[in-house]
Structure formats: C-alpha cells, structure tokens
mmCIF file of C-alpha atoms and ligand atoms in Angstrom:
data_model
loop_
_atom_site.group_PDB
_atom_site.id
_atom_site.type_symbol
_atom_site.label_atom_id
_atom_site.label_comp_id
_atom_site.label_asym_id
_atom_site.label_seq_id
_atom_site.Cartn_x
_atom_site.Cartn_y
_atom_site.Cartn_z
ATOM 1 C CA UNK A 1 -157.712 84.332 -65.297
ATOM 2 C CA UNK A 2 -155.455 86.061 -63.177
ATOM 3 C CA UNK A 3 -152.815 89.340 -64.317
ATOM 4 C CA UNK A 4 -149.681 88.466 -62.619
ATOM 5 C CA UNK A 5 -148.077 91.827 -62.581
ATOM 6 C CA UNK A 6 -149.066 95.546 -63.739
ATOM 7 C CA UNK A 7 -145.247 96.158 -63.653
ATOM 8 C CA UNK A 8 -144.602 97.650 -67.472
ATOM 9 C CA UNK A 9 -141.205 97.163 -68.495
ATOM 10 C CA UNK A 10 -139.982 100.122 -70.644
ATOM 11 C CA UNK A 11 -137.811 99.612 -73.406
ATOM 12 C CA UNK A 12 -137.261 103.236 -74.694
ATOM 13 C CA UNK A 13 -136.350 103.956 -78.578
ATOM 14 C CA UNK A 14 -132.944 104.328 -79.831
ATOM 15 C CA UNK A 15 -134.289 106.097 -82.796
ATOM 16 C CA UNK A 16 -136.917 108.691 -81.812
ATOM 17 C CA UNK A 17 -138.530 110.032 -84.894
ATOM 18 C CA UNK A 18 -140.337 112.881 -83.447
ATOM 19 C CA UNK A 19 -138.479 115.360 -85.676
ATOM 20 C CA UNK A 20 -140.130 114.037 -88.555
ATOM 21 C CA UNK A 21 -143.842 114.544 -87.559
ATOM 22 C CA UNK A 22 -145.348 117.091 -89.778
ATOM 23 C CA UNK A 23 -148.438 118.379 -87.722
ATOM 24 C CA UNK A 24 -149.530 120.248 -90.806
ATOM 25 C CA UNK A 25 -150.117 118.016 -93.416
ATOM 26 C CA UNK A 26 -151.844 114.765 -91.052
ATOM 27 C CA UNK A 27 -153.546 112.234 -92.048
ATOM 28 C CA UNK A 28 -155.282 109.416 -90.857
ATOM 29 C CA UNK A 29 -153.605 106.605 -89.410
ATOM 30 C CA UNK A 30 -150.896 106.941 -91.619
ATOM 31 C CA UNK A 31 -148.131 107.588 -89.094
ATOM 32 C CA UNK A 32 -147.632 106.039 -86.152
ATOM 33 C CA UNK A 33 -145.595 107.323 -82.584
ATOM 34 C CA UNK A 34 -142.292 106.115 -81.173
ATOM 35 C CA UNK A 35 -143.508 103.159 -79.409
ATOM 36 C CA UNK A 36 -146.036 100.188 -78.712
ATOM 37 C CA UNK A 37 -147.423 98.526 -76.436
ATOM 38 C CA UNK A 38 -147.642 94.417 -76.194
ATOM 39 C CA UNK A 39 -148.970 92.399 -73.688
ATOM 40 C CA UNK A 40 -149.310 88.460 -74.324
ATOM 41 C CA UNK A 41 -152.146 85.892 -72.855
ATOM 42 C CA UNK A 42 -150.535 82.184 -72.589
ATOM 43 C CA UNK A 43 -152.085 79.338 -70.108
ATOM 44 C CA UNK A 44 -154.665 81.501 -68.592
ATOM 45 C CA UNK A 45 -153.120 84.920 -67.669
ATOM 46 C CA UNK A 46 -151.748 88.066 -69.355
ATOM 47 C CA UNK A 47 -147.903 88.629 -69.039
ATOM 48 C CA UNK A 48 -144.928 90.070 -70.713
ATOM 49 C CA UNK A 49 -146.454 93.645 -70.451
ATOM 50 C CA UNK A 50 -144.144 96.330 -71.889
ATOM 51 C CA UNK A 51 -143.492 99.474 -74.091
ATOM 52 C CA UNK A 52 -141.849 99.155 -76.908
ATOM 53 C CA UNK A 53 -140.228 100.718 -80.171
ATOM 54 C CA UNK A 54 -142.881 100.738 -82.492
ATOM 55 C CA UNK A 55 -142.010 98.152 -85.155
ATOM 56 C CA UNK A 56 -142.296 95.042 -87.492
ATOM 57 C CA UNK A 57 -144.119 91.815 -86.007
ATOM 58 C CA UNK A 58 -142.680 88.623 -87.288
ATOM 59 C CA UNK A 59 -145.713 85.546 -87.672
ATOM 60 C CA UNK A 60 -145.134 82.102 -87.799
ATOM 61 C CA UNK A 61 -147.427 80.963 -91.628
ATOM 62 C CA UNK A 62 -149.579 78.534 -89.361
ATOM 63 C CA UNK A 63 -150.960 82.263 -86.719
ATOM 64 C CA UNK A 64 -154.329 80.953 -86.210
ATOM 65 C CA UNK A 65 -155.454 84.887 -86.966
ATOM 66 C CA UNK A 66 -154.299 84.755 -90.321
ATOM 67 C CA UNK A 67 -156.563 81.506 -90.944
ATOM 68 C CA UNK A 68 -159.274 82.210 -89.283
ATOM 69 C CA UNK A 69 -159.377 85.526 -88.023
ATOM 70 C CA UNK A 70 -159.916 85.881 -84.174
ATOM 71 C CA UNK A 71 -158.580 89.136 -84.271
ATOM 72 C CA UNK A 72 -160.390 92.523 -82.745
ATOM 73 C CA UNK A 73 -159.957 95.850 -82.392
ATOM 74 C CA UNK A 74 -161.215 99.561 -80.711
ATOM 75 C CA UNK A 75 -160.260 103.150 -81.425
ATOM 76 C CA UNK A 76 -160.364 105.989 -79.004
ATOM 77 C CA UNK A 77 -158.557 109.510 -79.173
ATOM 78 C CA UNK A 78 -156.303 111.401 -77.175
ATOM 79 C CA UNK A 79 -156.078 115.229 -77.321
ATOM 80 C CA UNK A 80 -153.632 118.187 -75.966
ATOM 81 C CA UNK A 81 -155.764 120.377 -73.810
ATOM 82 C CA UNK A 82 -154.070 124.354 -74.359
ATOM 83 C CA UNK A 83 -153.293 123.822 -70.215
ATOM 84 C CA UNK A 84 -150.940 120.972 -71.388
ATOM 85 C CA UNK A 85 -152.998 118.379 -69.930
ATOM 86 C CA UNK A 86 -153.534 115.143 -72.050
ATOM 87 C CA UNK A 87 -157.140 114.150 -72.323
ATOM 88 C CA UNK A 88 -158.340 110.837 -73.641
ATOM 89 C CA UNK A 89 -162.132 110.618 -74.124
ATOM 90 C CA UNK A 90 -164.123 107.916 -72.651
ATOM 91 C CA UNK A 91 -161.159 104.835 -72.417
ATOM 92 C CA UNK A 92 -163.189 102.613 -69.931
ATOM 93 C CA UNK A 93 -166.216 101.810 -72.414
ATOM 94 C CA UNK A 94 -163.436 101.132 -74.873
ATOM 95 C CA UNK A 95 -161.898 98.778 -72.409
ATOM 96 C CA UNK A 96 -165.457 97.272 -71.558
ATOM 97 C CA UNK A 97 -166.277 96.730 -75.486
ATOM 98 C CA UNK A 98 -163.054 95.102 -75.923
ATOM 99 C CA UNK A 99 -164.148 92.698 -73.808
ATOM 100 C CA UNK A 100 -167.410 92.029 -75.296
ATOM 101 C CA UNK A 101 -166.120 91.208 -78.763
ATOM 102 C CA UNK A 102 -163.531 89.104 -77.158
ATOM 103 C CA UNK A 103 -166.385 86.958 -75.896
ATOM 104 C CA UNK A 104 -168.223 86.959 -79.370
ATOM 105 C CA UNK A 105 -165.371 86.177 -80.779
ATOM 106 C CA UNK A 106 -164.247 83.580 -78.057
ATOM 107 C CA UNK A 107 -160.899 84.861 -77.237
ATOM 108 C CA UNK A 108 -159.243 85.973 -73.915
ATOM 109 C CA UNK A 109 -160.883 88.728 -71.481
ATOM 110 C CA UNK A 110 -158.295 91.660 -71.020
ATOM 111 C CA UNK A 111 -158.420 93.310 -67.372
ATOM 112 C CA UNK A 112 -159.691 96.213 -67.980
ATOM 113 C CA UNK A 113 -156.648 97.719 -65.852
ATOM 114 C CA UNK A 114 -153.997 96.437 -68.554
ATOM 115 C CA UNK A 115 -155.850 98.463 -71.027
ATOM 116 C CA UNK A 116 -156.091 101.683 -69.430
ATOM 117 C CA UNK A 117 -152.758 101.457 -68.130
ATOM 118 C CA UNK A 118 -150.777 100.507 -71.015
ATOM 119 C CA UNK A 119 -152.843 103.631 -72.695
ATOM 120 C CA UNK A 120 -151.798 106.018 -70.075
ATOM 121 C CA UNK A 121 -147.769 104.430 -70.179
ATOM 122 C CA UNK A 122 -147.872 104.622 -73.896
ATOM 123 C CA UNK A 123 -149.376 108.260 -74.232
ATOM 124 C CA UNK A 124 -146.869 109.534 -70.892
ATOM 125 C CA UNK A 125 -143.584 108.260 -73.131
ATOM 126 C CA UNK A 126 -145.041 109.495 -76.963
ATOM 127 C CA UNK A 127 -147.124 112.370 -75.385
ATOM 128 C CA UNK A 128 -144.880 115.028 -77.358
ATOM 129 C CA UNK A 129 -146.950 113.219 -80.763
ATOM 130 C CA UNK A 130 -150.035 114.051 -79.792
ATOM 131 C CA UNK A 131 -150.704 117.129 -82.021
ATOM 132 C CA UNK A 132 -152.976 120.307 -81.366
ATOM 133 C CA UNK A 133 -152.911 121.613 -84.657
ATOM 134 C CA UNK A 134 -156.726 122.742 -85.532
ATOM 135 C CA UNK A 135 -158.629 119.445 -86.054
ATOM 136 C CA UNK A 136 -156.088 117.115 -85.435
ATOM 137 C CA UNK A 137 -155.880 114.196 -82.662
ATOM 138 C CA UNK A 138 -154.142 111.054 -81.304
ATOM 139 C CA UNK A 139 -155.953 108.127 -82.955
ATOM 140 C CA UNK A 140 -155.205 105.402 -80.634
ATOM 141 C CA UNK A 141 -155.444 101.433 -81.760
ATOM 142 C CA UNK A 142 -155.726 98.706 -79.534
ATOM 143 C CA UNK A 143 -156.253 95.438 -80.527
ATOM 144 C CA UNK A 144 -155.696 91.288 -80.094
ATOM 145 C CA UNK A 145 -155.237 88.659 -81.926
ATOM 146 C CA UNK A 146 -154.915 85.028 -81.405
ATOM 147 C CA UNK A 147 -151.264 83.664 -81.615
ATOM 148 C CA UNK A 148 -151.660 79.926 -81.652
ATOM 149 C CA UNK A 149 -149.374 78.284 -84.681
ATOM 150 C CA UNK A 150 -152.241 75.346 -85.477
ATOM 151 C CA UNK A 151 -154.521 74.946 -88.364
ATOM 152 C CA UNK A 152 -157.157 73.139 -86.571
ATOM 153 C CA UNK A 153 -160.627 75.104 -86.039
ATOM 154 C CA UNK A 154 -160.685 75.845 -82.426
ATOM 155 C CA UNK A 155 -160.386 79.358 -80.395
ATOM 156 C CA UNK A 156 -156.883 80.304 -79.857
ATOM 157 C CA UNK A 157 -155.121 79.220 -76.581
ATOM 158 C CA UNK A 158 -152.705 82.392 -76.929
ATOM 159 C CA UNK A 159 -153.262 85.752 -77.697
ATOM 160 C CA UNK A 160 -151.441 89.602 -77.766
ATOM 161 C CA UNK A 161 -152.900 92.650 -76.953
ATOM 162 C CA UNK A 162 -151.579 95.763 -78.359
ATOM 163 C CA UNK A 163 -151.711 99.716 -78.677
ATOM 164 C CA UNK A 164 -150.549 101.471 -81.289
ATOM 165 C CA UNK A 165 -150.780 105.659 -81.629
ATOM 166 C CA UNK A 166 -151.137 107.806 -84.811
ATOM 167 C CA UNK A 167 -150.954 111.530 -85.013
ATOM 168 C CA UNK A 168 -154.143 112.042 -87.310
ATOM 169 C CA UNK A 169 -155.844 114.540 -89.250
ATOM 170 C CA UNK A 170 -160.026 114.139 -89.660
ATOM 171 C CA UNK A 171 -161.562 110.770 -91.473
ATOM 172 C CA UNK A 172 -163.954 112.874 -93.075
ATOM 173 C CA UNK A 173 -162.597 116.357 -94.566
ATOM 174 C CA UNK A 174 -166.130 117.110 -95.902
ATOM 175 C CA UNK A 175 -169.477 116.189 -95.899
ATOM 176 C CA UNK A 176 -170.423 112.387 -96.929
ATOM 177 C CA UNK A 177 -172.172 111.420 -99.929
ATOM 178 C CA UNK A 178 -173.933 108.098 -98.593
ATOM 179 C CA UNK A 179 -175.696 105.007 -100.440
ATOM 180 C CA UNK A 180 -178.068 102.869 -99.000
ATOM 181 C CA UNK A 181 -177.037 99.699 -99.701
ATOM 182 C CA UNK A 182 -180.037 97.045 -100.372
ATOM 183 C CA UNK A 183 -178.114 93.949 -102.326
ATOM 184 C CA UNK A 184 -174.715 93.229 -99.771
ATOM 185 C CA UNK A 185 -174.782 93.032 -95.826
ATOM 186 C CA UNK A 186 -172.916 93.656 -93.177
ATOM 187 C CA UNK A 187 -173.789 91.260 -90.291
ATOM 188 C CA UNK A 188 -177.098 89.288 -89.803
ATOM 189 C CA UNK A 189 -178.969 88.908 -86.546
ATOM 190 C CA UNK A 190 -177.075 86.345 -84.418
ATOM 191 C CA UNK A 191 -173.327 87.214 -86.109
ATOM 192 C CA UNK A 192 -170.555 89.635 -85.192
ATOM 193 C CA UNK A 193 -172.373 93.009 -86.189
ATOM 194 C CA UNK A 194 -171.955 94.584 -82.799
ATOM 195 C CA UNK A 195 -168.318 93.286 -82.031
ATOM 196 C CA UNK A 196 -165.489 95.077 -83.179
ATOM 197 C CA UNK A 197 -164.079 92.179 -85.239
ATOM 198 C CA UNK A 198 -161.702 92.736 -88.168
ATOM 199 C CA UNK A 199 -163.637 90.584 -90.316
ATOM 200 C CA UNK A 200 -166.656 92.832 -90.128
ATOM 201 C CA UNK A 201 -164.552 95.153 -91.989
ATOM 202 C CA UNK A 202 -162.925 93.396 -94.413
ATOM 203 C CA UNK A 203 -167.170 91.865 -95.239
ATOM 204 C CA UNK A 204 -167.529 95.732 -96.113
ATOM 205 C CA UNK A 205 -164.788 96.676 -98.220
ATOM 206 C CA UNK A 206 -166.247 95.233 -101.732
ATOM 207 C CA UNK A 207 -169.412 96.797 -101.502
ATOM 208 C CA UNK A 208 -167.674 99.983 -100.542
ATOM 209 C CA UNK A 209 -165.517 99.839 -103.627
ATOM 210 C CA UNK A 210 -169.084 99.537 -105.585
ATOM 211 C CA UNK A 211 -170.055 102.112 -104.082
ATOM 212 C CA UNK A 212 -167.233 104.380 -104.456
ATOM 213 C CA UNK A 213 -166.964 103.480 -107.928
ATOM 214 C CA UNK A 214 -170.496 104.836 -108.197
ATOM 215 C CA UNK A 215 -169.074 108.406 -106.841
ATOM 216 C CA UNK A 216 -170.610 108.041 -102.913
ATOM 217 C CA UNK A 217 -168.095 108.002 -100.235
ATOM 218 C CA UNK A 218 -170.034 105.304 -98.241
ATOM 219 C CA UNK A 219 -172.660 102.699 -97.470
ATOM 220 C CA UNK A 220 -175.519 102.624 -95.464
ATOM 221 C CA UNK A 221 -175.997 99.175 -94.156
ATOM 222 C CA UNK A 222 -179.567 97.728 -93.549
ATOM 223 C CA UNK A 223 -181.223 94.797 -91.926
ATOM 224 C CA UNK A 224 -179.943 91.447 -93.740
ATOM 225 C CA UNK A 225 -182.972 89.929 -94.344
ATOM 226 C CA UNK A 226 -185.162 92.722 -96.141
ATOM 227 C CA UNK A 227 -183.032 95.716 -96.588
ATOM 228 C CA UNK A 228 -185.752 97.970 -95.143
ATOM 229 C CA UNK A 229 -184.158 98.719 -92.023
ATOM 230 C CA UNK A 230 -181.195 101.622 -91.111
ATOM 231 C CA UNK A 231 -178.790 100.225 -89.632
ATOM 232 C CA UNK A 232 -175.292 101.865 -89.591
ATOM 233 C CA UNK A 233 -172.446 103.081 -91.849
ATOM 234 C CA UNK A 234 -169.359 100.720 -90.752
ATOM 235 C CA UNK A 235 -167.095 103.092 -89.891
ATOM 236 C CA UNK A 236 -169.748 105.096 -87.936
ATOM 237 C CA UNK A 237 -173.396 104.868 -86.630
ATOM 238 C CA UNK A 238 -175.675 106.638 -88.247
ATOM 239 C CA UNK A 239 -178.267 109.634 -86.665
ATOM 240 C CA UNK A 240 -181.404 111.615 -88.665
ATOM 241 C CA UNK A 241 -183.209 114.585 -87.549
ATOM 242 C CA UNK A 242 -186.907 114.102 -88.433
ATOM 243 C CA UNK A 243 -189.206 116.972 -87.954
ATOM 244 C CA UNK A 244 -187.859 117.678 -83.905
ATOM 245 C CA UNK A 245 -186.597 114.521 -83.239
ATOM 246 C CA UNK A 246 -183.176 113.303 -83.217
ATOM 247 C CA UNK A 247 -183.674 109.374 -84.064
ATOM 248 C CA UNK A 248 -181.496 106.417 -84.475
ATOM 249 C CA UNK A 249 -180.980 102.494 -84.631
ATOM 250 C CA UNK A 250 -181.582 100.845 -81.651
ATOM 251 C CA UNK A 251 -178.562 98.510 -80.385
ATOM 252 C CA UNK A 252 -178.964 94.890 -82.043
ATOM 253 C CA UNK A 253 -176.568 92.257 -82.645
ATOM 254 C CA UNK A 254 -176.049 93.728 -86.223
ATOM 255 C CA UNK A 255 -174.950 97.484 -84.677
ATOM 256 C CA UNK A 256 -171.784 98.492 -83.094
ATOM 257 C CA UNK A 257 -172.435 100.114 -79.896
ATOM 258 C CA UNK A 258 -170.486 103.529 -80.607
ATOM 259 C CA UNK A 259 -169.188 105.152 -77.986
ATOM 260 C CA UNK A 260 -169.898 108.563 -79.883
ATOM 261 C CA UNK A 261 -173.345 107.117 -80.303
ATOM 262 C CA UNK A 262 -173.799 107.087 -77.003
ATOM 263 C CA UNK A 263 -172.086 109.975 -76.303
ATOM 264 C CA UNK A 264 -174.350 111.778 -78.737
ATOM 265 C CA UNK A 265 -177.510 110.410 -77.114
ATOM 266 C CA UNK A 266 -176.465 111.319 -73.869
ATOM 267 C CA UNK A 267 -175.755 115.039 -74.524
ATOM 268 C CA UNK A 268 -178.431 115.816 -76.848
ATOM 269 C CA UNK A 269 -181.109 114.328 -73.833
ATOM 270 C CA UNK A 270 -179.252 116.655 -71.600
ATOM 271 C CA UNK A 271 -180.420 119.337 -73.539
ATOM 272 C CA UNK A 272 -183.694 118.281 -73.741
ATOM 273 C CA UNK A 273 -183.991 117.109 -77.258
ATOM 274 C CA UNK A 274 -186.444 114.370 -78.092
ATOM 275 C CA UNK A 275 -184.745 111.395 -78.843
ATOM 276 C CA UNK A 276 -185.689 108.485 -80.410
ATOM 277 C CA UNK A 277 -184.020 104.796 -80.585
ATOM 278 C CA UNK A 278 -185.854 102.858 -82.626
ATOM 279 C CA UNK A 279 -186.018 100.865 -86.207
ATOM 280 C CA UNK A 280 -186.131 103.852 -88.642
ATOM 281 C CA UNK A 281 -187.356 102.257 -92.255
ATOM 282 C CA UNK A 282 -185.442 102.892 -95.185
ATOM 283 C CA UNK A 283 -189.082 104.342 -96.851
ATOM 284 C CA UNK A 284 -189.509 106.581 -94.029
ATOM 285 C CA UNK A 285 -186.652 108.379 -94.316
ATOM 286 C CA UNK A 286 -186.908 109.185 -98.132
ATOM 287 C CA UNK A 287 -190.256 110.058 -97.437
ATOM 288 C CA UNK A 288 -188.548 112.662 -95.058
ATOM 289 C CA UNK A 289 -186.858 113.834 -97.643
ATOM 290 C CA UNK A 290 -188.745 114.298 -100.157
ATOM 291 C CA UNK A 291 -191.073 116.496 -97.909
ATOM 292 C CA UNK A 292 -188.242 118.268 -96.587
ATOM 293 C CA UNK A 293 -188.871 117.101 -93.117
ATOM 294 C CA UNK A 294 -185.406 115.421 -92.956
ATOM 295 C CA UNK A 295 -183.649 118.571 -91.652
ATOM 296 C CA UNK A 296 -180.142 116.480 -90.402
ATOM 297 C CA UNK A 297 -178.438 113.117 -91.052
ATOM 298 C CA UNK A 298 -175.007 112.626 -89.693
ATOM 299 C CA UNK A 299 -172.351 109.791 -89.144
ATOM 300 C CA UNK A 300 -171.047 109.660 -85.396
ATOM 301 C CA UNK A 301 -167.834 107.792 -84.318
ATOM 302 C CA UNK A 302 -164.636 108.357 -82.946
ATOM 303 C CA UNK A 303 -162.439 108.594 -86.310
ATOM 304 C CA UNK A 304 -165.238 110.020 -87.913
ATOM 305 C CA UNK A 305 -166.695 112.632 -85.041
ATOM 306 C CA UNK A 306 -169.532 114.050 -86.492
ATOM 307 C CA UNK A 307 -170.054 113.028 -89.900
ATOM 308 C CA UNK A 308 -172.486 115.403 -91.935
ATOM 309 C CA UNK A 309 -174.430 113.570 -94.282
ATOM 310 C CA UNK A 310 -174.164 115.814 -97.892
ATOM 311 C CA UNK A 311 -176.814 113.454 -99.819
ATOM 312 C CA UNK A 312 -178.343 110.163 -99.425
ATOM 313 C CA UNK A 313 -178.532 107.661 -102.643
ATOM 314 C CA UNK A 314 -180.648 105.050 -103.167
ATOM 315 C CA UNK A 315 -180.999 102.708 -105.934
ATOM 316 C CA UNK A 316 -181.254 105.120 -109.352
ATOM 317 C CA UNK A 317 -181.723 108.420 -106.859
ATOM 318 C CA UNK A 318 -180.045 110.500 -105.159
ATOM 319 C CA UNK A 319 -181.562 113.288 -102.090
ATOM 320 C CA UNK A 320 -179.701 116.199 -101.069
ATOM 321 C CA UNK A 321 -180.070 117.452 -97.853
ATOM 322 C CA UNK A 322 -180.370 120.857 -96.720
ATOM 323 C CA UNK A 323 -177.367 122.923 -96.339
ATOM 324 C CA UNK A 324 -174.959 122.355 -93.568
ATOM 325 C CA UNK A 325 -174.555 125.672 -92.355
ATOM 326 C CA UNK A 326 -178.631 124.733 -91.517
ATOM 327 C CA UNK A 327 -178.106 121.673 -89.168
ATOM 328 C CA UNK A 328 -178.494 123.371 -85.561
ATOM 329 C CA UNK A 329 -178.700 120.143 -84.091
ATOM 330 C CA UNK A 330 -175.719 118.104 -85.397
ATOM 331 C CA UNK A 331 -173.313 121.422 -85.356
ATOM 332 C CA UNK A 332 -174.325 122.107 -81.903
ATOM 333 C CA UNK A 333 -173.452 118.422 -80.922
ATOM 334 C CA UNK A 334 -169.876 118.819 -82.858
ATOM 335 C CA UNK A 335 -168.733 122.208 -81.491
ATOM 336 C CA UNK A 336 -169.721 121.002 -78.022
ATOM 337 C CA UNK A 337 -168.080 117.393 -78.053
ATOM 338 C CA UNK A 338 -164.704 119.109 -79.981
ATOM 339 C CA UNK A 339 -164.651 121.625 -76.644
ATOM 340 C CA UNK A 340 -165.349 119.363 -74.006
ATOM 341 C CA UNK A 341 -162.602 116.161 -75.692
ATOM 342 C CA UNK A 342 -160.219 119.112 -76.425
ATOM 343 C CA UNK A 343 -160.538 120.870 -72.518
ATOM 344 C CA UNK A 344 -161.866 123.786 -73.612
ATOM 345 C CA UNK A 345 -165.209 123.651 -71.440
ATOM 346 C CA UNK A 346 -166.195 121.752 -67.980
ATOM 347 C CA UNK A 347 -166.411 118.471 -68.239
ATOM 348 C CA UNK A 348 -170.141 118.032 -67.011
ATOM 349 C CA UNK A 349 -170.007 114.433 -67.597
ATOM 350 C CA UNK A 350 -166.917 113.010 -66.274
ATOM 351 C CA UNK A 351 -165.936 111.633 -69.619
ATOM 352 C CA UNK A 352 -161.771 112.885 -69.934
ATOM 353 C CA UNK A 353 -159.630 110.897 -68.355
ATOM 354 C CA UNK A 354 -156.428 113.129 -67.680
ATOM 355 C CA UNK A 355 -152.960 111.812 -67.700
HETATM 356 C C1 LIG B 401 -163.189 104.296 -85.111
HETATM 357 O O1 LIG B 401 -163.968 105.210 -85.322
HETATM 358 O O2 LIG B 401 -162.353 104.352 -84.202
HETATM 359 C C2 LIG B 401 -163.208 103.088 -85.917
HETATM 360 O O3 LIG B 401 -162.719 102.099 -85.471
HETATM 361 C C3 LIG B 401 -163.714 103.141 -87.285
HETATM 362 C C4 LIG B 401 -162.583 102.821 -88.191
HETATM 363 C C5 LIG B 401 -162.980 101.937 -89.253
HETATM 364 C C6 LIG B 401 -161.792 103.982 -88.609
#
C-alpha cells in the first residue's frame, strides 16, 4: 500500500458558523466545527485527501458498514494553551491504535502520516473552535469505514477515513455511580475487546440502559466466562487504589489499550507510586471496601479524563467510597494531566504535539 500524495486539497466553507458557538453552555460531542476531513482507500492506496465543509454523507443501501459493520474509530483532544499555542495530546498512539483495530477488524492500514496531518490541517483551518473556557476541549473523531456497495461477507475492498471536531464540555460532570455487571459482556477472549470497533459499543448500550434504569451511570465489565474478573468500563478503563497501590487490568484482548491508561501508569511510576497491572477479582475489591482499604477507584480516558468513582454496585448492594476531596492519588493525577494537556506546566514527557 502506497499514499500517492500528502497534498490536502482545501475546500474552505461558504457558511462559517463560528458565530454560533456558545463556549458556555458545551456539551459533548454535540456540535461539531466548520469542516472535515475525508480521505478514501480504493485498489490499494489512500487518495482524494481533502478538507472539507463539515456535512451530510450520502450511502448507497448495499455500504458494506451498514451490514456488517467494519467500521472503527479513536478520540483524542485538542486544547488552547493561554500562549495561543494549540496542543493535541498524544496523536501518534492514536494513529498507531487505529491501525491495530484496522487489522482486527481486517480493513485498510492508514499511514500514520495521513492521520496526523489531516489532524494538524483540520485543527490550523477550525482552530478559532477550539474553546478554553474552564474544562472545556476539542474532542476530535477520526474514524473509517468500509465503502464497498456488496452484500456478500467479505472485508471491504474500499474504505474512508475521516476527522471530525467538536467543541466539548466534560463526559462526566460528577462523580460516577458504577455497577458491576455479572449477567451481559462486553468482548470475550479472542474477539474485538481491545479494538476500537463501533460494534463494541453498540454490544454495550442495552446493558447500560439496565443499568441506568437501575439509577448507576455505568457498567463495569468483567471477564466473559466467570464474571469474576475487572475488566473496564467501555467508555473508560478502570483504576483502584488498594491500601498504597495504584492497580489495574492488565492489557488482554477483552481491554482497550487507553491512551489515558497508559498515560496514567506512566506518570504515577514517575512519581514513584507502586503500581500494579494485574487481574484484580471482583471479590477482592468489595472486600476492599468493606474494610475501607479501597481508598480510590476512578475511570481514565480521553472523553472521560479522570473519572471519580462515587459508589460501586453489585448485585442487591451498593459501596460508597470515601469522599472525593480524600483521593490524593487520583486528584493529583487529574490536576497534573489537565496542566500539562492544557500548557500550563513543562512537558516532561514529550506528549503535546504543537501546531
Ligand atoms: C474516548 O474517550 O475518546 C472514547 O472514545 C470513549 C467514547 C465512547 C466517548
């Protein structure tokens, strides 16, 4: 496979829209920037690379995606540092785990170069949406999808890749009320748990609804075969502080690698804390709580950030944790990722890239 050209042709908006961005009242992903952009994969190569208005697709009823659902995704943000530079945390491992679902899910490898610079040409012309209000940040959405108009069962022999860009408020605006879930699953050993496919989520969304219809604001996911196991939350993996030690899932085929995750895991060593990646049982960690020896549990993902964990259901009971204000660990971690993605302290790691 071969990329013919990294020449981005620009078709500008006629209707900019700018004026209508309320950087007060954000949500997430709800509204999107100016423009797009779209590359295509046909007979072995990516081509047609270009920005454009942000708009409408028009399918053919026979999209292989809509059948049978080769379609993938990654999100990553993009901040306003108060120097005006524009910061976008960590883009290369989202361009490497692109590529890793794509082979799980047997679809086209994207040069990594066509993802991080149709990023940077996307964020140069809809920079002025990226907002700085407190909390706030440019959600970014890549994705592909298979474009082949045939109902056989075979991998797609065409694809797009796109990025889309949402001024966004938080995912979370308070502390998660989370159920373990020991009936549904989310991926076995040997699926699609640790590729970003769509279908992962869409697997996820009944359960949630049973869940949210029980009052909790979302699922724990554990091993597929005897729902002993942590494994992670769907829209974020999932982290417990356990006496001094800050412990997690290892990476399996049923666990997204997070890029937060490993974000997380990387600062937290810096600093010396003692942490753990192993298979943490169900048992063992309402054991913890019960003896009070679960001082932390927290989501971590990109939408999500740091995710406090308010109280933990399982089955007919429910454990609250200790008070947030409590957590050193987890609001140390948060304060010190929100400076570094938003420019406000060195970046020791080399994780920003700057446009
Ligand atoms: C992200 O954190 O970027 C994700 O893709 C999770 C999503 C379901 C909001």
């Amino acid at each position: 496979m071969t990329v013919k050209t990294l020449d981005i042709l620009v078709q500008r908006s006629t209707n900019p829209r700018i004026e209508t961005l309320d950087q007060n009242n954000l949500q997430f992903g709800k509204v999107f920037s100016d423009h797009m952009f779209v590359a295509d994969y046909k007979d072995g190569q990516w081509d047609n690379l270009k920005i454009m208005p942000y708009g409408s697709l028009e399918f053919d009823p026979a999209n292989s995606m809509m059948h049978y659902g080769q379609s993938i995704f990654e999100g990553l943000k993009a901040f306003r540092a108060e120097d005006g530079r524009v910061l976008v945390f960590r883009p290369d491992m989202n361009a490497k785990r692109l590529n890793t679902s794509a082979e799980r899910m047997c679809m086209a490898q994207l040069p990594e170069e066509i993802f991080l610079e149709g990023l940077q040409a996307l964020l140069e012309i809809d920079k002025d949406w990226i907002p700085t209000t407190p909390g706030s940040s440019m959600y970014i959405r890549p994705f592909m999808f298979a474009t082949d108009n045939f109902l056989g069962v075979r991998p797609s022999e065409t694809y797009r890749f796109m990025i889309i860009a949402s001024p966004s408020g938080s995912y979370y605006s308070k502390p998660v009320n989370v159920k373990i879930e020991t009936t549904y699953s989310r991926a076995a050993m040997g699926g699609t748990g640790s590729a970003k496919a769509a279908g992962n989520y869409a697997a996820a969304l009944y359960p949630a609804k049973l869940a949210q219809e029980e009052g909790f604001d979302q699922l724990i996911w554990t091993d597929a075969k005897e729902h002993k196991y942590i494994e992670e939350a769907g829209t974020m993996n999932v982290m417990f502080v356990i006496g001094d030690q800050l412990i997690t899932s290892p990476l399996t085929s049923t666990i997204l690698p997070g890029v937060t995750r490993d974000s997380v895991l990387t600062l937290a060593k810096s600093w010396g804390v003692d942490v753990v990646e192993r298979a943490i049982s169900v048992d063992e960690v309402i054991e913890a709580a019960t003896k009070g020896t679960l001082k932390e549990a927290f989501g971590v993902g990109t939408a999500a950030t740091i995710a406090h964990i308010n109280s933990i259901g399982l089955e007919d009971d429910k454990y609250v944790l200790p008070a947030i204000e409590s957590r050193e660990l987890s609001n140390r971690i948060y304060n010190y990722m929100e400076d570094l993605k938003r420019g406000r302290i060195e970046d020791s790691f080399g994780w920003n890239m700057s446009i």
